[in-house]
Tab-separated table of C-alpha atoms in Angstrom:
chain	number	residue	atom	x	y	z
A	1	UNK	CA	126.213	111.647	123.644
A	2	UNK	CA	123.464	109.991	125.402
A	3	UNK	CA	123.143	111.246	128.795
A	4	UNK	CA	119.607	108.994	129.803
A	5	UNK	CA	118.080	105.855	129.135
A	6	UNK	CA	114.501	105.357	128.788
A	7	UNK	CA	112.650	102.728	129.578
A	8	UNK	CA	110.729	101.038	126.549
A	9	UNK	CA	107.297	102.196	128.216
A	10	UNK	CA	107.639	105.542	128.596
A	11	UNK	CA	109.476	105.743	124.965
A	12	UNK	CA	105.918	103.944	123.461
A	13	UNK	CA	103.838	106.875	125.836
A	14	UNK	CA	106.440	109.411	125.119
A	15	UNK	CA	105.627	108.632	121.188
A	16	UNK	CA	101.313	108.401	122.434
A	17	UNK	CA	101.586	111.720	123.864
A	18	UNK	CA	103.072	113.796	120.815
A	19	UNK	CA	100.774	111.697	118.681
A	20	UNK	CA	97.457	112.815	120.952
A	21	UNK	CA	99.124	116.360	121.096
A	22	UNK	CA	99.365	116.824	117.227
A	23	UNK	CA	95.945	115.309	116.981
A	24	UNK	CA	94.048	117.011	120.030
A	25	UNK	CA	95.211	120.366	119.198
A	26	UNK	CA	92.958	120.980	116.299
A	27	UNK	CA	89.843	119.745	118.266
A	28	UNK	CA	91.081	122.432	121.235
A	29	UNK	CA	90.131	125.848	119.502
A	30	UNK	CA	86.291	126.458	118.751
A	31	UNK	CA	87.717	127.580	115.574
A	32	UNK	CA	89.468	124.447	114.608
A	33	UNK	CA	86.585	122.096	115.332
A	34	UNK	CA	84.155	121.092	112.941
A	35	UNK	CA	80.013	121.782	112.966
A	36	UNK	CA	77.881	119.161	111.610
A	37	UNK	CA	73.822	119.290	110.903
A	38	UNK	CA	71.742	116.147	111.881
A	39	UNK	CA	71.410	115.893	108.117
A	40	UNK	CA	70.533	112.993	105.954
A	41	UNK	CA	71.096	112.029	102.321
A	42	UNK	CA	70.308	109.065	100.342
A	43	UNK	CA	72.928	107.142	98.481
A	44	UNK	CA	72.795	107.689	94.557
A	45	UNK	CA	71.618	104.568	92.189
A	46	UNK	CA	74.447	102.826	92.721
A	47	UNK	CA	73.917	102.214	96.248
A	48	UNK	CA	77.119	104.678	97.111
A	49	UNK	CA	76.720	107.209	99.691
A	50	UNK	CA	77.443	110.783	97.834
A	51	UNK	CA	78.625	113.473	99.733
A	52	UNK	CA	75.517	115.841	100.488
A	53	UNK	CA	75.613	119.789	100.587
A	54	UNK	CA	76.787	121.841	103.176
A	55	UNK	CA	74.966	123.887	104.999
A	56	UNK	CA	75.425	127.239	105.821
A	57	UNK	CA	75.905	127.007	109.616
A	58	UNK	CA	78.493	124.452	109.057
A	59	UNK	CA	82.349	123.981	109.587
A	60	UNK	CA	83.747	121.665	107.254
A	61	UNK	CA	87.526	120.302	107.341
A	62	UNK	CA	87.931	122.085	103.585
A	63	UNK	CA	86.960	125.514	105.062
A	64	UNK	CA	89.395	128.061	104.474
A	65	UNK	CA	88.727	129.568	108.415
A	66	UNK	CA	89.004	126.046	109.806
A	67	UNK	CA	92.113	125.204	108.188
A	68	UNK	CA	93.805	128.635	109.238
A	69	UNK	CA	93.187	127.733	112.370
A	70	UNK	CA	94.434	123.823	112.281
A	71	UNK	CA	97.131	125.094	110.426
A	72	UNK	CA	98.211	127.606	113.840
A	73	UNK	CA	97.113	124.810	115.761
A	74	UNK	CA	99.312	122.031	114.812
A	75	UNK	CA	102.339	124.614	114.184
A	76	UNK	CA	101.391	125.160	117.860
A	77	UNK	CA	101.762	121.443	118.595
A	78	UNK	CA	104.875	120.563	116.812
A	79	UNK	CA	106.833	123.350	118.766
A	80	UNK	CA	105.760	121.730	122.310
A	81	UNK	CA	107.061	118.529	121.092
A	82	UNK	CA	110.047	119.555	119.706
A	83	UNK	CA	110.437	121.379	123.275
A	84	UNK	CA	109.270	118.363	125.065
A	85	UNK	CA	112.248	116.182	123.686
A	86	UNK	CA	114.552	119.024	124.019
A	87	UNK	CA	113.293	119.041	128.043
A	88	UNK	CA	113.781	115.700	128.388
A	89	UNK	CA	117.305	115.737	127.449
A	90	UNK	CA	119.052	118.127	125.410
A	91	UNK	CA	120.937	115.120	123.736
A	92	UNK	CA	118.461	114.215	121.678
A	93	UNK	CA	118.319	117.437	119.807
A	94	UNK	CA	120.813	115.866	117.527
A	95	UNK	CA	118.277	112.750	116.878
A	96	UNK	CA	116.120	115.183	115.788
A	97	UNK	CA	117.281	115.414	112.232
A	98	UNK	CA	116.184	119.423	111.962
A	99	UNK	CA	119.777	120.760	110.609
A	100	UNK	CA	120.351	119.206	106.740
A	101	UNK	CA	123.457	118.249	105.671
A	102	UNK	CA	125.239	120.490	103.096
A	103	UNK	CA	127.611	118.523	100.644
A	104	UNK	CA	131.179	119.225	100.672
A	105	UNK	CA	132.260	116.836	98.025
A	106	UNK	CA	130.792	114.848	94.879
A	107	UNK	CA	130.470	112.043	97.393
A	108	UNK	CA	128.585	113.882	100.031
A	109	UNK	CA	126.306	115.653	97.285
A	110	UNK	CA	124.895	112.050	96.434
A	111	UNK	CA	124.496	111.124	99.768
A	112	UNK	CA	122.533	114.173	100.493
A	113	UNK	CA	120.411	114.038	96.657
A	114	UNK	CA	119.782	110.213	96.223
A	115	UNK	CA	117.956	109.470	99.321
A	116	UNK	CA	115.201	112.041	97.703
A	117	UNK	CA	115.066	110.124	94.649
A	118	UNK	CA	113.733	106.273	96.853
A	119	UNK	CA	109.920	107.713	96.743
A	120	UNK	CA	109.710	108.801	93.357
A	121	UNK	CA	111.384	106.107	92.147
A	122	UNK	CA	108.767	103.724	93.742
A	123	UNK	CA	106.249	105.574	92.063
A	124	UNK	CA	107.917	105.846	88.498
A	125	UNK	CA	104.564	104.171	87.187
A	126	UNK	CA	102.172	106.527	88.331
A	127	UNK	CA	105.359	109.707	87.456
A	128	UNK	CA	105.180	108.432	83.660
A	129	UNK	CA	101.640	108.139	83.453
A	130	UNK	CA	101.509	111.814	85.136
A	131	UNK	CA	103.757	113.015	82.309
A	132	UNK	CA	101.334	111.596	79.255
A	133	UNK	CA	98.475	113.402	81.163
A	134	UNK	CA	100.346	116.455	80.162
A	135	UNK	CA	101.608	115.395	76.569
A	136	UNK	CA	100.916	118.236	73.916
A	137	UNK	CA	97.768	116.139	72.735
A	138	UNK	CA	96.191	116.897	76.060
A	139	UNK	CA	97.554	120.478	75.955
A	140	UNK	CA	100.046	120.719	78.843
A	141	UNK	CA	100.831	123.991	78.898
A	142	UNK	CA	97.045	124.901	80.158
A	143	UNK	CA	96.802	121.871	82.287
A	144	UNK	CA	100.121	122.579	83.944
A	145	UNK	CA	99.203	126.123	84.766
A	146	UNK	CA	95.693	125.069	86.154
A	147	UNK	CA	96.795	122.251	88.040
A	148	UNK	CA	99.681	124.277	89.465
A	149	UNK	CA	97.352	126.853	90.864
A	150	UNK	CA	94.912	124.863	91.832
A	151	UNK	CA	97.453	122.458	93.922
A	152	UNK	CA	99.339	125.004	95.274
A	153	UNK	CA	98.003	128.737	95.166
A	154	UNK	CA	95.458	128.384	97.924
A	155	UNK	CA	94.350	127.839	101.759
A	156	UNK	CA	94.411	123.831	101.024
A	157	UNK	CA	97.688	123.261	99.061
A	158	UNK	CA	99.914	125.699	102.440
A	159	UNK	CA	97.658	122.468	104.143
A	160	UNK	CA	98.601	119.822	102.070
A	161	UNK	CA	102.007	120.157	100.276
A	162	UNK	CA	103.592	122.151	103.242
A	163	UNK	CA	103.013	122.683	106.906
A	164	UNK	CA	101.256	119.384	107.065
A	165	UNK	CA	104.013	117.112	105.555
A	166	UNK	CA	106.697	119.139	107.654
A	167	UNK	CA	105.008	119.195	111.172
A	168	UNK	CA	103.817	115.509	110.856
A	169	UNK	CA	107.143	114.457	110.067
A	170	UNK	CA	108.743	116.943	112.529
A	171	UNK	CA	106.331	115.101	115.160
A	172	UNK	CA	105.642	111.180	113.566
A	173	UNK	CA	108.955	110.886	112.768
A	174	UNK	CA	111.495	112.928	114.395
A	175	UNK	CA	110.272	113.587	117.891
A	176	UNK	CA	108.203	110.649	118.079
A	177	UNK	CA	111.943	108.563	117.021
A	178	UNK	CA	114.414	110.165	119.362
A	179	UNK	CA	112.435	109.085	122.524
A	180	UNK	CA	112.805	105.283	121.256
A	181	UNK	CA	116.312	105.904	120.238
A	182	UNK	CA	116.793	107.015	123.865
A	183	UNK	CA	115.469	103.573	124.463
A	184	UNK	CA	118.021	100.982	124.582
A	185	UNK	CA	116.101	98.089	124.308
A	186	UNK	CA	114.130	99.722	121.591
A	187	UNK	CA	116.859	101.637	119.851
A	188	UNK	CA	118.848	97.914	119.352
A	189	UNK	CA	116.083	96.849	117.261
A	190	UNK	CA	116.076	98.338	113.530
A	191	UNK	CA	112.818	96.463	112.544
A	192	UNK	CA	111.409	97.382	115.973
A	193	UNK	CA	111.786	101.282	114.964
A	194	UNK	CA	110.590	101.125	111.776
A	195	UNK	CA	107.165	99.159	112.159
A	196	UNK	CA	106.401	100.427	115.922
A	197	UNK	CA	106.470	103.825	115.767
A	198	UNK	CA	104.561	104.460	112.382
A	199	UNK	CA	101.560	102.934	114.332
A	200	UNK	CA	100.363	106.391	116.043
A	201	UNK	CA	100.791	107.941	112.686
A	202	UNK	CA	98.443	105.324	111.164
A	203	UNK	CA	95.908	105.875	114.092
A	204	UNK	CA	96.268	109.080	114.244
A	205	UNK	CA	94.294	109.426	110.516
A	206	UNK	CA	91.171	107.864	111.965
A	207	UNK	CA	89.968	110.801	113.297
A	208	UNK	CA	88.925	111.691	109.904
A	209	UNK	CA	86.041	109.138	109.509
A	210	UNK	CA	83.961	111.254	111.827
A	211	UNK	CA	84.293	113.557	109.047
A	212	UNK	CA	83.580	111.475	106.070
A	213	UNK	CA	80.276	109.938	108.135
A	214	UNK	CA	79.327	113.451	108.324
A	215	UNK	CA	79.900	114.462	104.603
A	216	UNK	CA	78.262	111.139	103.341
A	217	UNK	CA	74.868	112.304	105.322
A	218	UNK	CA	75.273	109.991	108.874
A	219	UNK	CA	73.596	106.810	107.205
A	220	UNK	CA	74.234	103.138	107.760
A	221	UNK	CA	75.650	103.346	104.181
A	222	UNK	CA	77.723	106.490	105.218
A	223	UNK	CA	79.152	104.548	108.475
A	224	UNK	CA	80.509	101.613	106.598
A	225	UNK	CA	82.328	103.817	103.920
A	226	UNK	CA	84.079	106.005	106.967
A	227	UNK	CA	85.361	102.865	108.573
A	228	UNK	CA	86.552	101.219	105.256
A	229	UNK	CA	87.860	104.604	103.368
A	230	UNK	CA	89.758	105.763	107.300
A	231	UNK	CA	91.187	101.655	107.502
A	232	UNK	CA	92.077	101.761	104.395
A	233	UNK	CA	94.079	105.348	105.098
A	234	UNK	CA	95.469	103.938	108.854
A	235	UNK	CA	96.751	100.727	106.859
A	236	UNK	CA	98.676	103.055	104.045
A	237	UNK	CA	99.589	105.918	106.009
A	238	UNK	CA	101.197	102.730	108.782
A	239	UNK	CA	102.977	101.959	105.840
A	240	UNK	CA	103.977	104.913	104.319
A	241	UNK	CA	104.960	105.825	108.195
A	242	UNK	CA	107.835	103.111	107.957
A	243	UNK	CA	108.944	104.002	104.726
A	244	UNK	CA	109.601	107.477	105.978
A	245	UNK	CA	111.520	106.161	109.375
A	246	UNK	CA	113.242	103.933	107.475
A	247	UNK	CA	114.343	106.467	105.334
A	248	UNK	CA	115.170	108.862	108.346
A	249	UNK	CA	117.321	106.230	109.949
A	250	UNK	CA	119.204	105.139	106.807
A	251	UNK	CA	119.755	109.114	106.203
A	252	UNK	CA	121.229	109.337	109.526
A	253	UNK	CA	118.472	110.857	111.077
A	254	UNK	CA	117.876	113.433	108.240
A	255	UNK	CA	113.676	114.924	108.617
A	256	UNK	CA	114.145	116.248	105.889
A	257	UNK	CA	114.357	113.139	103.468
A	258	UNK	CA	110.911	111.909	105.192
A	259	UNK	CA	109.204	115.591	104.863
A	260	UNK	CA	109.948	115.451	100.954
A	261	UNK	CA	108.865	112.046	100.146
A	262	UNK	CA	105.586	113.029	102.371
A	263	UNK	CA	104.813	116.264	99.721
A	264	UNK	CA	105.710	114.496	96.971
A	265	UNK	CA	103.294	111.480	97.873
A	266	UNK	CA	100.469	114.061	99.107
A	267	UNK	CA	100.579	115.513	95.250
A	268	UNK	CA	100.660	111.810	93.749
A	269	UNK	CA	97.805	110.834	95.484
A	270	UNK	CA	97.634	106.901	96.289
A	271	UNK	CA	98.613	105.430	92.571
A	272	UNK	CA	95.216	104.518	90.359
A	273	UNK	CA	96.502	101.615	88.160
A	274	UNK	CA	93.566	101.155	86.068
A	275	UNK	CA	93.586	104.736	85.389
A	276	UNK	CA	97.287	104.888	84.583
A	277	UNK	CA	96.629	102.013	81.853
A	278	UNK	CA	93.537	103.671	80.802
A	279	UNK	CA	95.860	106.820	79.964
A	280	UNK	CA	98.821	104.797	78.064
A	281	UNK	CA	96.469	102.649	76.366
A	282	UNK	CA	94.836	106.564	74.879
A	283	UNK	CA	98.823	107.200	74.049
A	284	UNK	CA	99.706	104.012	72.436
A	285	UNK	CA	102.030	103.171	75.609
A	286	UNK	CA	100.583	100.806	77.319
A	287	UNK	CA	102.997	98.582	77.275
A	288	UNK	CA	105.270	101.452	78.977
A	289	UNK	CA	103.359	102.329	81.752
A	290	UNK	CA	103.476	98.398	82.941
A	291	UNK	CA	107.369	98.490	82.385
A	292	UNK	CA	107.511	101.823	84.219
A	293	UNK	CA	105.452	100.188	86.979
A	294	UNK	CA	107.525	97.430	87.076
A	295	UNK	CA	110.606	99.357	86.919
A	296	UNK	CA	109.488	101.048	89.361
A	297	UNK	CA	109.039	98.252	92.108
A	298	UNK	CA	111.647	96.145	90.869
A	299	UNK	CA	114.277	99.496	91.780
A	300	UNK	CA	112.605	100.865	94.704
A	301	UNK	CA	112.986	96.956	96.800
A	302	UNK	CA	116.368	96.603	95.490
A	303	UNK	CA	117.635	100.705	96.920
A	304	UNK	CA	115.898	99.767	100.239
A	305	UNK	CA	117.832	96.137	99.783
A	306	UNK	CA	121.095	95.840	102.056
A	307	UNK	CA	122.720	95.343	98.368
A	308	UNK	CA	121.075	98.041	97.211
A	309	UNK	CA	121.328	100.743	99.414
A	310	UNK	CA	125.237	101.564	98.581
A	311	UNK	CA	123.986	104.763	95.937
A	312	UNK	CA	121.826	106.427	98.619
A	313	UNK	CA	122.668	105.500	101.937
A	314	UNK	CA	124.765	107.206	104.218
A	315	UNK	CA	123.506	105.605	107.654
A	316	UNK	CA	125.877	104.613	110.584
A	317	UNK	CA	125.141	102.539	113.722
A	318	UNK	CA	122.858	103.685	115.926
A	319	UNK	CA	125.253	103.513	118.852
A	320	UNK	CA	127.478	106.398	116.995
A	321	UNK	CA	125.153	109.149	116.932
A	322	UNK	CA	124.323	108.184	121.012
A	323	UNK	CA	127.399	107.777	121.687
């Protein structure tokens, strides 16, 4: 199928470029770009920075109008990349993942279900402790409704739970992985592919410490929470970034596996441990959220496991697909 070969450089700017376009393209409207004051705050008695009040003349990343307008602009973006790789060769619209796989059999039904289960079942901790948050003590039904709405019916959850999980893994993980599979040198290295690449999708988050500097009021204080809080994010979204190529080569280069685990993470939030125990410890469990934890971890390294990944894994050599 392959009908060029690409040098390892221009597959690592190749994956640079549709990084800097996804990125640059909500900093090219006026619309998209955010306004900050020359504004100060002090940090509270804690010696925390606390984000200050926005001013009227302000654009801040939470606007509704500015995130309209990212929203256009990286839809924007992720249809020049997709282009871009199509240009470049028209076999690699295949590596592309963009057409799932419809099940024909029992045995092609769990190939195409189970890989959707590996996230959640790394987070089975945090999933339980979710579900005594809505137990009838805390009264679910209300909660449910409220948190529903508020996650979803709005300007910020079409941000959070849906274009920006698909286009970033349309991008990050699907454009930005066919150029190094049209590497050779690149494409013969599994571990290669899945810690290189998620690198520009770890940099690409540290744009967003201009913003919290901003928010926290542009103080010394301020500075050193953006750099730790958009490190912090680089260093988990790098790693989240190889859990979702990893699962996008093991899928047989399925986006769609990598764009579910990323809503389904984006609604977890990063797991709060103490918090979890804080909960079960309320409900008498505990003692169940550490299993569930546990569980958890213990299941999700054995699935990704060569031994383990018989239930969910339907991925074939490289070469095949290129072939």
């Amino acid at each position: 199928m392959q009908d060029i070969a690409l040098s390892s450089m221009t597959a690592h700017m190749l994956g640079l470029i549709f990084a800097s376009m996804y990125v640059g393209s909500i900093y090219v409207s006026k619309e998209a770009r955010l306004v900050f004051n020359d504004q100060l705050t002090a940090v509270d008695s804690t010696g925390k920075p606390r984000e200050r009040p926005r001013a009227d003349n302000e654009r801040w990343r939470d606007d509704p109008d500015v995130i309209r307008a990212r929203l256009i602009a990286v839809t924007i973006a992720t249809v020049l990349c997709i282009t871009s790789v199509c240009w470049i060769t028209p076999a690699a619209l295949p590596l592309l993942g963009l057409w799932p796989s419809f099940p024909t059999s029992l045995t092609s039904l769990r190939h195409v279900v189970a890989p959707h289960l590996i996230t959640p079942l790394l987070f089975l901790g945090p999933l339980y402790a979710k579900f005594l948050s809505f137990s009838p003590r805390n009264h679910w039904r209300g909660n449910l409704s409220t948190r529903t709405k508020l996650l979803f019916c709005n300007v910020t959850g079409l941000r959070n739970y849906i274009v920006a999980p698909i286009t970033e893994e349309i991008v990050f993980r699907a454009c930005v992985l066919s150029v190094y599979l049209l590497s050779p040198t690149l494409a013969a290295s599994q571990i290669g592919l899945v810690l290189t690449p998620p690198l520009n999708f770890g940099v690409a988050h540290l744009h967003h410490a201009w913003d919290t500097y901003n928010r926290l009021g542009r103080t010394a204080v301020a500075l050193k929470r953006a750099v730790f809080i958009s490190l912090f994010q680089m260093v988990y979204t790098t790693l989240f970034g190889a859990l979702c190529t990893y699962l996008f080569l093991q899928t047989h280069y399925s986006v769609l596996v990598p764009i579910t685990a990323h809503i389904f993470c984006n609604i977890m939030g990063f797991p709060d441990f103490r918090e979890d125990l804080r909960l079960g410890e309320g409900d008498g469990r505990k003692g169940v959220v550490i299993a569930a934890y546990l569980l958890g971890v213990v299941g999700f390294v054995y699935s990704v496991s060569p031994a383990g990944r018989w239930w969910w894994s339907f991925a074939e050599n490289i070469e095949v697909l290129l072939r």
